[in-house]
mmCIF file with all atom_site columns, C-alpha atoms in Angstrom:
data_model
loop_
_atom_site.group_PDB
_atom_site.id
_atom_site.type_symbol
_atom_site.label_atom_id
_atom_site.label_alt_id
_atom_site.label_comp_id
_atom_site.label_asym_id
_atom_site.label_entity_id
_atom_site.label_seq_id
_atom_site.pdbx_PDB_ins_code
_atom_site.Cartn_x
_atom_site.Cartn_y
_atom_site.Cartn_z
_atom_site.occupancy
_atom_site.B_iso_or_equiv
_atom_site.pdbx_formal_charge
_atom_site.auth_seq_id
_atom_site.auth_comp_id
_atom_site.auth_asym_id
_atom_site.auth_atom_id
_atom_site.pdbx_PDB_model_num
ATOM 1  C CA . PRO A 1 1  ? 43.450 69.977 -12.961 1.00 0.00 ? 1  PRO A CA 1
ATOM 2  C CA . LEU A 1 2  ? 45.707 68.144 -15.473 1.00 0.00 ? 2  LEU A CA 1
ATOM 3  C CA . ARG A 1 3  ? 47.504 70.883 -17.394 1.00 0.00 ? 3  ARG A CA 1
ATOM 4  C CA . TYR A 1 4  ? 49.107 68.681 -20.031 1.00 0.00 ? 4  TYR A CA 1
ATOM 5  C CA . ILE A 1 5  ? 50.413 65.182 -20.731 1.00 0.00 ? 5  ILE A CA 1
ATOM 6  C CA . THR A 1 6  ? 53.101 64.513 -23.351 1.00 0.00 ? 6  THR A CA 1
ATOM 7  C CA . PRO A 1 7  ? 53.374 63.003 -25.851 1.00 0.00 ? 7  PRO A CA 1
ATOM 8  C CA . GLN A 1 8  ? 49.862 63.676 -27.118 1.00 0.00 ? 8  GLN A CA 1
ATOM 9  C CA . VAL A 1 9  ? 50.203 61.654 -30.335 1.00 0.00 ? 9  VAL A CA 1
ATOM 10 C CA . VAL A 1 10 ? 52.243 58.448 -30.722 1.00 0.00 ? 10 VAL A CA 1
ATOM 11 C CA . ALA A 1 11 ? 52.874 56.498 -33.942 1.00 0.00 ? 11 ALA A CA 1
ATOM 12 C CA . ILE A 1 12 ? 55.430 53.717 -33.429 1.00 0.00 ? 12 ILE A CA 1
ATOM 13 C CA . PRO A 1 13 ? 55.641 50.347 -35.217 1.00 0.00 ? 13 PRO A CA 1
ATOM 14 C CA . GLY A 1 14 ? 55.993 47.340 -32.955 1.00 0.00 ? 14 GLY A CA 1
ATOM 15 C CA . ASP A 1 15 ? 54.049 45.733 -30.146 1.00 0.00 ? 15 ASP A CA 1
ATOM 16 C CA . ARG A 1 16 ? 55.081 47.790 -27.104 1.00 0.00 ? 16 ARG A CA 1
ATOM 17 C CA . LEU A 1 17 ? 56.076 51.377 -26.371 1.00 0.00 ? 17 LEU A CA 1
ATOM 18 C CA . ASN A 1 18 ? 59.462 50.516 -24.842 1.00 0.00 ? 18 ASN A CA 1
ATOM 19 C CA . GLY A 1 19 ? 61.235 53.570 -23.552 1.00 0.00 ? 19 GLY A CA 1
ATOM 20 C CA . LEU A 1 20 ? 58.236 55.879 -23.980 1.00 0.00 ? 20 LEU A CA 1
ATOM 21 C CA . GLN A 1 21 ? 58.327 58.577 -21.348 1.00 0.00 ? 21 GLN A CA 1
ATOM 22 C CA . CYS A 1 22 ? 54.911 60.050 -20.594 1.00 0.00 ? 22 CYS A CA 1
ATOM 23 C CA . ARG A 1 23 ? 55.050 63.223 -18.536 1.00 0.00 ? 23 ARG A CA 1
ATOM 24 C CA . GLY A 1 24 ? 52.718 65.960 -17.413 1.00 0.00 ? 24 GLY A CA 1
ATOM 25 C CA . ARG A 1 25 ? 51.824 68.673 -14.930 1.00 0.00 ? 25 ARG A CA 1
ATOM 26 C CA . VAL A 1 26 ? 48.793 69.992 -13.072 1.00 0.00 ? 26 VAL A CA 1
ATOM 27 C CA . THR A 1 27 ? 47.304 73.511 -12.969 1.00 0.00 ? 27 THR A CA 1
ATOM 28 C CA . ARG A 1 28 ? 46.869 73.616 -9.184  1.00 0.00 ? 28 ARG A CA 1
ATOM 29 C CA . PRO A 1 29 ? 47.654 71.498 -6.117  1.00 0.00 ? 29 PRO A CA 1
ATOM 30 C CA . ALA A 1 30 ? 45.711 68.242 -6.266  1.00 0.00 ? 30 ALA A CA 1
ATOM 31 C CA . ARG A 1 31 ? 45.457 64.969 -4.403  1.00 0.00 ? 31 ARG A CA 1
ATOM 32 C CA . GLY A 1 32 ? 43.891 61.713 -5.537  1.00 0.00 ? 32 GLY A CA 1
ATOM 33 C CA . THR A 1 33 ? 44.407 58.687 -7.774  1.00 0.00 ? 33 THR A CA 1
ATOM 34 C CA . LEU A 1 34 ? 46.305 59.104 -11.019 1.00 0.00 ? 34 LEU A CA 1
ATOM 35 C CA . LYS A 1 35 ? 45.321 56.459 -13.582 1.00 0.00 ? 35 LYS A CA 1
ATOM 36 C CA . LEU A 1 36 ? 46.597 55.324 -16.969 1.00 0.00 ? 36 LEU A CA 1
ATOM 37 C CA . LEU A 1 37 ? 43.846 53.663 -19.022 1.00 0.00 ? 37 LEU A CA 1
ATOM 38 C CA . ARG A 1 38 ? 44.150 51.659 -22.250 1.00 0.00 ? 38 ARG A CA 1
ATOM 39 C CA . ASN A 1 39 ? 40.885 51.231 -24.161 1.00 0.00 ? 39 ASN A CA 1
ATOM 40 C CA . GLY A 1 40 ? 39.037 52.154 -20.941 1.00 0.00 ? 40 GLY A CA 1
ATOM 41 C CA . GLU A 1 41 ? 40.847 49.529 -18.808 1.00 0.00 ? 41 GLU A CA 1
ATOM 42 C CA . VAL A 1 42 ? 43.081 50.661 -15.946 1.00 0.00 ? 42 VAL A CA 1
ATOM 43 C CA . LEU A 1 43 ? 46.708 49.634 -16.602 1.00 0.00 ? 43 LEU A CA 1
ATOM 44 C CA . TRP A 1 44 ? 48.258 51.549 -13.740 1.00 0.00 ? 44 TRP A CA 1
ATOM 45 C CA . ARG A 1 45 ? 47.088 53.587 -10.758 1.00 0.00 ? 45 ARG A CA 1
ATOM 46 C CA . HIS A 1 46 ? 48.935 55.488 -8.077  1.00 0.00 ? 46 HIS A CA 1
ATOM 47 C CA . GLU A 1 47 ? 47.863 57.639 -5.122  1.00 0.00 ? 47 GLU A CA 1
ATOM 48 C CA . VAL A 1 48 ? 49.391 61.085 -5.616  1.00 0.00 ? 48 VAL A CA 1
ATOM 49 C CA . SER A 1 49 ? 49.739 64.501 -4.055  1.00 0.00 ? 49 SER A CA 1
ATOM 50 C CA . LEU A 1 50 ? 50.695 66.909 -6.854  1.00 0.00 ? 50 LEU A CA 1
ATOM 51 C CA . TRP A 1 51 ? 51.897 70.505 -7.132  1.00 0.00 ? 51 TRP A CA 1
ATOM 52 C CA . PRO A 1 52 ? 51.850 72.731 -10.265 1.00 0.00 ? 52 PRO A CA 1
ATOM 53 C CA . GLU A 1 53 ? 55.616 72.762 -10.893 1.00 0.00 ? 53 GLU A CA 1
ATOM 54 C CA . GLN A 1 54 ? 56.050 69.063 -10.098 1.00 0.00 ? 54 GLN A CA 1
ATOM 55 C CA . ARG A 1 55 ? 56.595 66.730 -13.053 1.00 0.00 ? 55 ARG A CA 1
ATOM 56 C CA . ILE A 1 56 ? 54.291 63.737 -13.374 1.00 0.00 ? 56 ILE A CA 1
ATOM 57 C CA . ARG A 1 57 ? 55.855 60.560 -14.799 1.00 0.00 ? 57 ARG A CA 1
ATOM 58 C CA . LEU A 1 58 ? 53.772 57.719 -16.171 1.00 0.00 ? 58 LEU A CA 1
ATOM 59 C CA . PRO A 1 59 ? 54.884 54.139 -16.996 1.00 0.00 ? 59 PRO A CA 1
ATOM 60 C CA . GLY A 1 60 ? 54.812 54.151 -20.827 1.00 0.00 ? 60 GLY A CA 1
ATOM 61 C CA . ARG A 1 61 ? 56.483 50.722 -20.988 1.00 0.00 ? 61 ARG A CA 1
ATOM 62 C CA . ARG A 1 62 ? 53.265 49.099 -19.705 1.00 0.00 ? 62 ARG A CA 1
ATOM 63 C CA . ILE A 1 63 ? 51.314 50.107 -22.810 1.00 0.00 ? 63 ILE A CA 1
ATOM 64 C CA . SER A 1 64 ? 50.773 47.305 -25.328 1.00 0.00 ? 64 SER A CA 1
ATOM 65 C CA . LEU A 1 65 ? 49.993 48.427 -28.879 1.00 0.00 ? 65 LEU A CA 1
ATOM 66 C CA . ASP A 1 66 ? 47.980 45.292 -29.682 1.00 0.00 ? 66 ASP A CA 1
ATOM 67 C CA . ALA A 1 67 ? 44.388 46.423 -30.502 1.00 0.00 ? 67 ALA A CA 1
ATOM 68 C CA . LEU A 1 68 ? 45.121 49.847 -29.001 1.00 0.00 ? 68 LEU A CA 1
ATOM 69 C CA . GLU A 1 69 ? 42.284 52.274 -29.652 1.00 0.00 ? 69 GLU A CA 1
ATOM 70 C CA . ALA A 1 70 ? 42.663 54.911 -26.937 1.00 0.00 ? 70 ALA A CA 1
ATOM 71 C CA . LEU A 1 71 ? 44.962 55.964 -24.104 1.00 0.00 ? 71 LEU A CA 1
ATOM 72 C CA . GLU A 1 72 ? 43.708 58.143 -21.290 1.00 0.00 ? 72 GLU A CA 1
ATOM 73 C CA . VAL A 1 73 ? 45.297 59.726 -18.240 1.00 0.00 ? 73 VAL A CA 1
ATOM 74 C CA . ARG A 1 74 ? 42.834 60.540 -15.472 1.00 0.00 ? 74 ARG A CA 1
ATOM 75 C CA . LEU A 1 75 ? 43.178 62.152 -12.054 1.00 0.00 ? 75 LEU A CA 1
ATOM 76 C CA . ASP A 1 76 ? 40.336 61.189 -9.715  1.00 0.00 ? 76 ASP A CA 1
ATOM 77 C CA . GLU A 1 77 ? 40.599 63.878 -7.047  1.00 0.00 ? 77 GLU A CA 1
ATOM 78 C CA . GLN A 1 78 ? 39.883 63.420 -3.353  1.00 0.00 ? 78 GLN A CA 1
ATOM 79 C CA . PRO A 1 79 ? 37.915 66.158 -1.605  1.00 0.00 ? 79 PRO A CA 1
ATOM 80 C CA . ALA A 1 80 ? 40.110 68.642 0.289   1.00 0.00 ? 80 ALA A CA 1
#
């Protein structure tokens, strides 16, 4: 149910995304574990209960650019 996450493309010189603010929203009410993955490895996870108009904030400062190939945001939903 993730509607969008911004920014979708990042190109910054340096070794860390200091000050990067990752935000998003969902399409419908959802509950579960929100995860931020770097190259398939979980950097951050948080149990959430989300609503469509609620803003989602992710910790961009935790993302190291060293050998970065892919970033992914995933919501693993719990059954209702």
